[in-house]
Short mmCIF file of C-alpha atoms in Angstrom, two decimals:
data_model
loop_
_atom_site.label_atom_id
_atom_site.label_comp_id
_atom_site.label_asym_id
_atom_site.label_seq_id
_atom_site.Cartn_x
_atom_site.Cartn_y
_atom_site.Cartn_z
CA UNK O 1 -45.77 2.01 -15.18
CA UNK O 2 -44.44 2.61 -18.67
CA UNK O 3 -42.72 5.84 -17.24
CA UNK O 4 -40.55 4.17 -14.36
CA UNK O 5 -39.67 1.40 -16.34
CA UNK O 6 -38.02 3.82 -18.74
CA UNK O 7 -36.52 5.20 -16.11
CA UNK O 8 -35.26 2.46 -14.37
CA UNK O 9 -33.49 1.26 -17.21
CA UNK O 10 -32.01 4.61 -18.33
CA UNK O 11 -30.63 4.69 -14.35
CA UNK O 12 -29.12 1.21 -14.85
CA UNK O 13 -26.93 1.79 -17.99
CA UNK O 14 -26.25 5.96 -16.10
CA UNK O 15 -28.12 8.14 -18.17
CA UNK O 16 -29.78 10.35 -15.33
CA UNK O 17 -26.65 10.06 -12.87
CA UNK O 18 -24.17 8.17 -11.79
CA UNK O 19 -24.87 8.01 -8.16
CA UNK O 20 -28.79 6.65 -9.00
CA UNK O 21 -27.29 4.86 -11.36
CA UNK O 22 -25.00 2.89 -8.80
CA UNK O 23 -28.15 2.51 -6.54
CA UNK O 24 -30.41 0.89 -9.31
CA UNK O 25 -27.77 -1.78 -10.48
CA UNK O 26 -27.18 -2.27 -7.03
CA UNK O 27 -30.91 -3.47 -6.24
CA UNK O 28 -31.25 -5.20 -9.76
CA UNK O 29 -28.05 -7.09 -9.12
CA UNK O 30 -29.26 -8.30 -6.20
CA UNK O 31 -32.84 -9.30 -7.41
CA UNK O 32 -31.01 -11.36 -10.07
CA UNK O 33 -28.70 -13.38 -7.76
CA UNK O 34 -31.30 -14.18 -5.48
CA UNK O 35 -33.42 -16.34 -8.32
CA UNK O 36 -32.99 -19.70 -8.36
CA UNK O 37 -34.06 -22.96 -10.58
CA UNK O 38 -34.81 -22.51 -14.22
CA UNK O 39 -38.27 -21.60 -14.15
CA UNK O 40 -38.35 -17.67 -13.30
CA UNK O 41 -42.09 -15.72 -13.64
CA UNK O 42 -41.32 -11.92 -13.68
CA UNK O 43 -43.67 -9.36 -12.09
CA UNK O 44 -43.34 -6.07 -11.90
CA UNK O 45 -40.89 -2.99 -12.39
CA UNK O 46 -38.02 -3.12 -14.07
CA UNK O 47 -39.52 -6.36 -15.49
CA UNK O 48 -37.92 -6.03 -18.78
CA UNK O 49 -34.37 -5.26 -17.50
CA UNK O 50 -34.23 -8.28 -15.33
CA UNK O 51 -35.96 -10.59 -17.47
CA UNK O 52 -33.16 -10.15 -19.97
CA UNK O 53 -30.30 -9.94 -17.66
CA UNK O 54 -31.57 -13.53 -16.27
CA UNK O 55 -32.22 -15.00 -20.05
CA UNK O 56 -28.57 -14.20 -21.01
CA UNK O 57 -27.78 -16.69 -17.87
CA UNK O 58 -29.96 -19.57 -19.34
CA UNK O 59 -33.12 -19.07 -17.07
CA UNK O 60 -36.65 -19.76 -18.89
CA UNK O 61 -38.34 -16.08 -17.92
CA UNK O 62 -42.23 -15.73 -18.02
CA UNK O 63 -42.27 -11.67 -18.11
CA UNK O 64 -45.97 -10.25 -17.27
CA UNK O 65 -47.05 -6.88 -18.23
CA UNK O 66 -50.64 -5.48 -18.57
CA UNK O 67 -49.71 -2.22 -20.61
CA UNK O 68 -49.13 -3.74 -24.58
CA UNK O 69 -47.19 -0.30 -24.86
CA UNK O 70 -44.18 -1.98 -22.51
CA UNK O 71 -44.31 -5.56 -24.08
CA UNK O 72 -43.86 -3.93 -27.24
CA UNK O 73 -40.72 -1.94 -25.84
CA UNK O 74 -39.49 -5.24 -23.90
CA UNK O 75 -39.76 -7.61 -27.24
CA UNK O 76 -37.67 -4.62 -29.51
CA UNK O 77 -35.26 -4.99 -26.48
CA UNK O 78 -35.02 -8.46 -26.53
CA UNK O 79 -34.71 -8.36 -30.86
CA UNK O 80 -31.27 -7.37 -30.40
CA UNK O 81 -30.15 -9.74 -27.97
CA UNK O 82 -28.61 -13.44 -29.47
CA UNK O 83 -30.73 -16.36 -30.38
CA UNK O 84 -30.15 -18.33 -27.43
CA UNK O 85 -31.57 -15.27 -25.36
CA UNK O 86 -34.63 -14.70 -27.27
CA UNK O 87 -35.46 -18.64 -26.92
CA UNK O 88 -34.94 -17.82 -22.76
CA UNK O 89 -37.44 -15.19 -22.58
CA UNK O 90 -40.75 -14.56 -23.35
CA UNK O 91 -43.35 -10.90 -22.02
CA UNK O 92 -46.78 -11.87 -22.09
CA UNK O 93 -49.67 -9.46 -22.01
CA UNK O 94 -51.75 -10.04 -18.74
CA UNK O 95 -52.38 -9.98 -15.10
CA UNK O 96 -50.78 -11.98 -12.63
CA UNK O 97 -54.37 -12.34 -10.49
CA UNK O 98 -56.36 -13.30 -13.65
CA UNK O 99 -53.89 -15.28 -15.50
CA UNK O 100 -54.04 -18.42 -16.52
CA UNK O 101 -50.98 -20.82 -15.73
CA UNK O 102 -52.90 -24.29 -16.76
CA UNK O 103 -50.89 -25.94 -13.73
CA UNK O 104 -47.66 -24.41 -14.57
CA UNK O 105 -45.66 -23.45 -11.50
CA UNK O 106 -42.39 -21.59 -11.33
CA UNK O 107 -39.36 -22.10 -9.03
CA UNK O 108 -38.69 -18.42 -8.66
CA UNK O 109 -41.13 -15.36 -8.69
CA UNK O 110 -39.77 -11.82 -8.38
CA UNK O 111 -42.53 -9.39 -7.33
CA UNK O 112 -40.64 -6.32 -7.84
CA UNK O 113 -41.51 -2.73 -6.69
CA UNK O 114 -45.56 -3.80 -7.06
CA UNK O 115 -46.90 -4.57 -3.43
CA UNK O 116 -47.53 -1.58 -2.87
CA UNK O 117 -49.15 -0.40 -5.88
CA UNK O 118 -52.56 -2.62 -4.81
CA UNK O 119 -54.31 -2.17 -2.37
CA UNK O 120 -55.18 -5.80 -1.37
CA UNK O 121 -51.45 -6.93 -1.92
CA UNK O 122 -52.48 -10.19 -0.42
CA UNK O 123 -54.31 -11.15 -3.33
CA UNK O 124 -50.63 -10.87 -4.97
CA UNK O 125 -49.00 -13.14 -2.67
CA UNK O 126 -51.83 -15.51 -2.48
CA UNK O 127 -51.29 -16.22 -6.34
CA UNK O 128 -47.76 -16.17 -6.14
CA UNK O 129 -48.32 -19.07 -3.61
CA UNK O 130 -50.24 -20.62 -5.93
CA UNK O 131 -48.34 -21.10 -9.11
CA UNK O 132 -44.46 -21.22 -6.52
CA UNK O 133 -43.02 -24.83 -6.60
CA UNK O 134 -42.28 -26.37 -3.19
CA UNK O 135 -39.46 -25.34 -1.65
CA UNK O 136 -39.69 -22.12 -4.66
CA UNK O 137 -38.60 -18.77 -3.69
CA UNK O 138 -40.45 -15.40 -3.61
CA UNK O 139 -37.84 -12.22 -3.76
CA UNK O 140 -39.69 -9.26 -3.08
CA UNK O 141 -38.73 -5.62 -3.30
CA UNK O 142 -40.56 -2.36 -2.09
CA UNK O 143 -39.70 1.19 -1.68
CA UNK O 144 -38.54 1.83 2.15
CA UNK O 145 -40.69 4.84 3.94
CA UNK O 146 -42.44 7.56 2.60
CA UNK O 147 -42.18 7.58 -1.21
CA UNK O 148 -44.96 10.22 -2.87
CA UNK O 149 -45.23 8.26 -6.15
CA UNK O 150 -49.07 8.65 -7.41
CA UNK O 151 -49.31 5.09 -8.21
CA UNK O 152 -47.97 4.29 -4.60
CA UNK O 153 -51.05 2.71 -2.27
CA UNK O 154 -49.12 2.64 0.84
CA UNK O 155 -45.79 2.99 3.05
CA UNK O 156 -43.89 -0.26 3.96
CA UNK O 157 -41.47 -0.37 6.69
CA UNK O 158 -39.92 -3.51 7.73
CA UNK O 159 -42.33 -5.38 10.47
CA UNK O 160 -45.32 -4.14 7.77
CA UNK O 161 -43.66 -6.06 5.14
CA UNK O 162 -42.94 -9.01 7.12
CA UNK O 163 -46.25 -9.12 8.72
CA UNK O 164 -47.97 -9.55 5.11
CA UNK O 165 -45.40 -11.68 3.88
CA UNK O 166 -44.94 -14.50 6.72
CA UNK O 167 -48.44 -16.17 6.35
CA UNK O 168 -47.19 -17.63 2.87
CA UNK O 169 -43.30 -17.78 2.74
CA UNK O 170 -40.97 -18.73 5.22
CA UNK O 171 -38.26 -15.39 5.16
CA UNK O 172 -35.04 -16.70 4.76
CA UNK O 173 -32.77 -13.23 3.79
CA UNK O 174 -33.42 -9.61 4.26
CA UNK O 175 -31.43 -6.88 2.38
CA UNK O 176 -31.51 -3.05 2.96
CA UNK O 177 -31.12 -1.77 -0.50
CA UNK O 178 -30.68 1.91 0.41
CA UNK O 179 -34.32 3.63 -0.86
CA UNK O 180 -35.38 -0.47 -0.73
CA UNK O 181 -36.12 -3.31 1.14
CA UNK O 182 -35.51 -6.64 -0.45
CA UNK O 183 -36.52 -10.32 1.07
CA UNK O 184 -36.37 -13.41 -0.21
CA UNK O 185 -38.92 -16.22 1.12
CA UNK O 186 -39.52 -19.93 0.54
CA UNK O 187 -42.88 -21.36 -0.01
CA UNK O 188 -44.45 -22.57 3.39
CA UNK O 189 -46.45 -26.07 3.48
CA UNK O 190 -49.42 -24.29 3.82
CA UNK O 191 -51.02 -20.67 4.48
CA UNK O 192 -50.72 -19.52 7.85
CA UNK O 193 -51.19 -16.90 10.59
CA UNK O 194 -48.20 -14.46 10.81
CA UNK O 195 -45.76 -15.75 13.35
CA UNK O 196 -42.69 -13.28 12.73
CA UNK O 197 -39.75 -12.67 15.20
CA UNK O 198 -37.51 -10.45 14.73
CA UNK O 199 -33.53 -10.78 16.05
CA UNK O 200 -31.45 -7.98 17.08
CA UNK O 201 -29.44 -8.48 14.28
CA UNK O 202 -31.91 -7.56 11.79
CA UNK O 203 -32.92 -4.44 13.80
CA UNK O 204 -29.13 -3.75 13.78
CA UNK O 205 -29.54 -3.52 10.22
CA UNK O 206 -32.41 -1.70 10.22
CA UNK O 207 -31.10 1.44 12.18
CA UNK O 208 -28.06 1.14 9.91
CA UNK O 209 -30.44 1.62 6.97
CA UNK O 210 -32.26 4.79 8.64
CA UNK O 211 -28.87 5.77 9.68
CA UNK O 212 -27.57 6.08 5.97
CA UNK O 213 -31.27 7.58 4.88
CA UNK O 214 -30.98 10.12 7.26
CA UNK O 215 -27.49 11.08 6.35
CA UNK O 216 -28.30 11.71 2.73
CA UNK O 217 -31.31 13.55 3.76
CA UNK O 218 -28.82 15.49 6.10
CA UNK O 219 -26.29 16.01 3.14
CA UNK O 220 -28.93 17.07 0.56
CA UNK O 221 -30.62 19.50 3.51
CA UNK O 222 -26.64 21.07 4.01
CA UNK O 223 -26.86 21.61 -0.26
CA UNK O 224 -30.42 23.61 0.07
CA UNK O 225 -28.94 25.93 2.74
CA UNK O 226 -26.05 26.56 0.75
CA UNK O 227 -28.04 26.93 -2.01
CA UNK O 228 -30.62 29.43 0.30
CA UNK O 229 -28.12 31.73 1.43
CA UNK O 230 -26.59 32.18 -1.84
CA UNK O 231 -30.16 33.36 -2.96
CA UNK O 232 -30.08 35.35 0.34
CA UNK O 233 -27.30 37.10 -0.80
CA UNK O 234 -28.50 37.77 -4.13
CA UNK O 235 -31.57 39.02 -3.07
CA UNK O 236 -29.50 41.65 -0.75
CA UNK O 237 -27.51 42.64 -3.85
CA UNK O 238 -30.84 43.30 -5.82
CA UNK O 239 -32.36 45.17 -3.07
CA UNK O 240 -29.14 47.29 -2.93
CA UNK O 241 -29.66 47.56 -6.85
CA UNK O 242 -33.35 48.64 -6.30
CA UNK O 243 -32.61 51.31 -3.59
CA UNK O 244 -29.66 52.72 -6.36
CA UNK O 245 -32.25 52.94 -9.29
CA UNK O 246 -34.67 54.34 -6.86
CA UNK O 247 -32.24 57.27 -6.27
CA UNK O 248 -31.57 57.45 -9.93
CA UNK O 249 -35.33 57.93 -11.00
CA UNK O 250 -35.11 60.40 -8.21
CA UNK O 251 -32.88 62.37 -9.93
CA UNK O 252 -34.58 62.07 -13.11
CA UNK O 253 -37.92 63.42 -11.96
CA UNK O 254 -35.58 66.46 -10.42
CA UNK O 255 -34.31 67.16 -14.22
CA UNK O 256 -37.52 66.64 -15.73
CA UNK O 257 -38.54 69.60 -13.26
CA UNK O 258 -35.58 71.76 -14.11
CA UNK O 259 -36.25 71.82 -18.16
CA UNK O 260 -39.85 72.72 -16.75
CA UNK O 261 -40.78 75.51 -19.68
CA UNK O 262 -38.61 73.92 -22.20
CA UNK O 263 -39.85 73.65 -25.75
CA UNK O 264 -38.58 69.76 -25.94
CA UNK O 265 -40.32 68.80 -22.82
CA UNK O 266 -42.74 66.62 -23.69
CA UNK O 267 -39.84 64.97 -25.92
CA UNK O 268 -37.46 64.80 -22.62
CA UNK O 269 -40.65 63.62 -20.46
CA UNK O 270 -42.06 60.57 -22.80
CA UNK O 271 -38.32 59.80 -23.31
CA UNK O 272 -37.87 59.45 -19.46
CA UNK O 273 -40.82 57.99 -18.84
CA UNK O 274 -40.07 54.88 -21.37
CA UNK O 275 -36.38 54.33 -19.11
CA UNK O 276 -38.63 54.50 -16.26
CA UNK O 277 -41.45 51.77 -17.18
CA UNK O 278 -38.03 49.57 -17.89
CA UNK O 279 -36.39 50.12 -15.28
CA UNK O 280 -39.36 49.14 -13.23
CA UNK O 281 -40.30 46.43 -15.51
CA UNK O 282 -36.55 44.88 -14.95
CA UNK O 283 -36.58 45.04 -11.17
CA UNK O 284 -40.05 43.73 -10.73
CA UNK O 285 -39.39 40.95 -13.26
CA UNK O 286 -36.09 39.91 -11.14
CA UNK O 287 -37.87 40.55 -7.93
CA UNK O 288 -40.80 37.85 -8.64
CA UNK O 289 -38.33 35.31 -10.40
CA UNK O 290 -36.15 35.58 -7.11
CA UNK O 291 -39.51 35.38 -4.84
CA UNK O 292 -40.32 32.14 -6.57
CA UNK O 293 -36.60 30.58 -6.24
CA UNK O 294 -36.69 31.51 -2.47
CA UNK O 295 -40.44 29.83 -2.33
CA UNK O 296 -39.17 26.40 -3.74
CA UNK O 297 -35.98 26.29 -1.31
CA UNK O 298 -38.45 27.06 1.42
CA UNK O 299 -40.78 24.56 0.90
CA UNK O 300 -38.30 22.11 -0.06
CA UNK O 301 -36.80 22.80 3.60
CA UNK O 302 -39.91 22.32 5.24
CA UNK O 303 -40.60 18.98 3.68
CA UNK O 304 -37.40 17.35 4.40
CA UNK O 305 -37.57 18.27 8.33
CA UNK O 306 -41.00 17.26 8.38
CA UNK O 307 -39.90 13.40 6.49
CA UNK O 308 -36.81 13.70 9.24
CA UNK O 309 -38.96 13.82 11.86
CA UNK O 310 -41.85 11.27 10.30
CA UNK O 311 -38.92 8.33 9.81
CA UNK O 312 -37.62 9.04 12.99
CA UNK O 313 -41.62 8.83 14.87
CA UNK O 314 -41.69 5.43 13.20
CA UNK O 315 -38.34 3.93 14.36
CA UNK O 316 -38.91 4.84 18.00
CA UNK O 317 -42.75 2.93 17.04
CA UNK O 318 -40.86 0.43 15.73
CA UNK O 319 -38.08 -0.10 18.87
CA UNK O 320 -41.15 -0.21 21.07
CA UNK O 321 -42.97 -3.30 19.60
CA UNK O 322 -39.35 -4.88 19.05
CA UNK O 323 -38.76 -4.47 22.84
CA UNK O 324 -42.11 -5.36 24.18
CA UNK O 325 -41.62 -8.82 22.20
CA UNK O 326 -38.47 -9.11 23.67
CA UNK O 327 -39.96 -8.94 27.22
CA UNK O 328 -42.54 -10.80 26.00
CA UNK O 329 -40.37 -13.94 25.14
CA UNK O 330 -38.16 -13.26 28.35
CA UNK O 331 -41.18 -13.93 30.79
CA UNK O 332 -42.11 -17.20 28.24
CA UNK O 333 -38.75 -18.52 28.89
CA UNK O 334 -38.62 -18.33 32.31
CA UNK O 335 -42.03 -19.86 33.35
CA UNK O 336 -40.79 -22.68 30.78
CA UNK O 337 -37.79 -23.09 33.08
CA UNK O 338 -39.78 -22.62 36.30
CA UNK O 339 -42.16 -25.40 35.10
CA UNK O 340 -39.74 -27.42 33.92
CA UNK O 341 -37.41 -27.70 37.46
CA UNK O 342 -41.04 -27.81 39.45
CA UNK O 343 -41.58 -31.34 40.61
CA UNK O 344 -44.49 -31.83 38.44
CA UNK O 345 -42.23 -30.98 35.40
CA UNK O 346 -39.31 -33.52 36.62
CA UNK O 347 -42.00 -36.27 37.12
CA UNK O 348 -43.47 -35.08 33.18
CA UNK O 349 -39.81 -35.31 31.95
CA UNK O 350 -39.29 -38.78 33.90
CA UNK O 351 -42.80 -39.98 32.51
CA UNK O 352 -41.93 -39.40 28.54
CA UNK O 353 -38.31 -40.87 29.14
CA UNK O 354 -39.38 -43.69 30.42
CA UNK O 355 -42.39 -43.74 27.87
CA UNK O 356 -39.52 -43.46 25.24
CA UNK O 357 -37.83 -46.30 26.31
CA UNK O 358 -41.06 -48.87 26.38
CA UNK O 359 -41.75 -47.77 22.57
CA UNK O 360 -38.09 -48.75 21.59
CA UNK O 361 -37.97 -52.08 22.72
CA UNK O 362 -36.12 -50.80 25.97
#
């Protein structure tokens, strides 16, 4: 992780763009305004950045790293940062799973970017119960869709996220961070089956999110085609290049058969044959570095239709199970009422009034 947590916190302060940069404050910003209490135990990217930003604002941070490479980078971050700040934080060398807390528990714990780097990420949350306070929050981030990061186990979209999260916190906000999805989630009174529903609201957001995804995908696809045809074009103007050196070597073979006879032929013939062999080296040279240009903007083309039409497979998947449980709670709801205005129900109602009444003294 020691590479992305460089780059996370070169992206903050705009040292690989401005536009990523704007993105990755964005979702740090966020992380940080969501924590709450005094007790804060930070997992996970961008651990060191947030740790710090939430020590300058008087939180107590636990930060937990397993590579001593990164604690090593975090503590000559936090060297330059004022005494009160360096009292506020603290990175630890360990593992969240195996780590012992000796009873401590935390009111906040931001799990950020890590889910899905296990592949039993309900061993994560499980701890995370564990050492939460009552009533503590959990803020969570992951990467949204398809993300082809080595260290990447698997692919959340929203109902897979809140499916593994609900059995343990109660999900009280969900933010679309652009390339992210971030929740927040109190502690439940105990471990549970999941039991998530999911308002139109939050779908609403949802297709907002895939809306703005798919228009950057759109905008960078509309930069590749610009960028194709301009390759197109040069690769017409070196082909027109190749045919007018092909006519010139033409002529030079018809001159070398003119001076046929002549005492400095062999002078004229090694001389012309040297222009030739770099004249050929030059356009084959350009011709393969050109092939290999037009090879990258292919591919490149064929991988963003094929994501395209991936995201879009998984939001129709997604609108399906969305409206079945919508039907689902429809027909629920009616048989409630039907029961309910049957005579039995009327006499039930009557029964537990009047029940109601004998327990309070009338």
């Amino acid at each position: 992780m020691k590479f992305l947590q460089d780059e996370i916190t070169d992206a903050y302060f705009n040292k690989v763009g401005t536009e990523f940069g704007e993105k990755i404050r964005k979702k740090i910003n966020w992380i940080c305004s969501q924590a709450k209490g005094k007790k804060i135990l930070n997992i996970g990217s961008s651990l060191g950045l947030t740790s710090l930003l939430l020590g300058r604002e008087g939180k107590n941070v636990l930060g937990i790293e397993q590579l001593k490479e990164s604690i090593d980078k975090y503590n000559d971050l936090l060297s330059s940062e004022p005494d009160e700040v360096k009292e506020n934080v603290i990175f630890d060398k360990g593992n969240l799973l195996t780590n012992d807390f000796n009873s401590e528990k935390y009111d906040t714990i931001l799990l950020n970017d890590v889910l899905e780097c296990m592949n039993q990420p309900e061993l994560l949350l499980s701890k995370s119960y564990e050492v939460l306070l009552e009533q503590g929050n959990v803020i969570i981030t992951v990467p949204f869709g398809i993300n082809d990061c080595r260290d990447y186990k698997r692919t959340f979209y929203l109902h897979d996220l809140l499916n593994l999260v609900n059995p343990y916190f109660n999900i009280i906000k969900v933010e679309f961070l652009g390339k992210w999805i971030g929740l927040v989630g109190t502690k439940k009174e105990s471990i549970s089956v999941s039991d998530i529903q999911i308002n139109t609201s939050l779908i609403h957001e949802l297709e907002c999110n895939f809306y703005s995804l798919e228009r950057e995908l759109l905008n960078e696809l509309k930069k590749v085609n610009s960028e194709y045809e301009k390759y197109c074009k040069k690769i017409d103007m070196l082909l027109k290049e190749k045919s007018e050196l092909v006519s010139h070597l033409d002529n030079i073979k018809t001159k070398l058969k003119e001076i046929e006879g002549n005492t400095q032929i062999e002078s004229v013939r090694a001389q012309a044959s040297e222009e030739l062999k770099t004249l050929v080296s030059g356009i084959s040279s350009e011709m393969k570095s050109q092939k290999e240009m037009f090879d990258v903007v292919k591919l490149s083309l064929v991988e963003e239709k094929e994501e395209k039409i991936q995201i879009k497979k998984e939001l129709l998947e997604f609108i399906d199970i969305h409206e079945k449980l919508l039907r689902e709670h429809k027909e629920t709801t009616y048989k409630f009422r039907l029961l309910k205005n049957s005579k039995l129900g009327r006499l039930t109602v009557r029964y537990w009034k009047l029940r109601g009444r004998i327990h309070n003294g009338w």
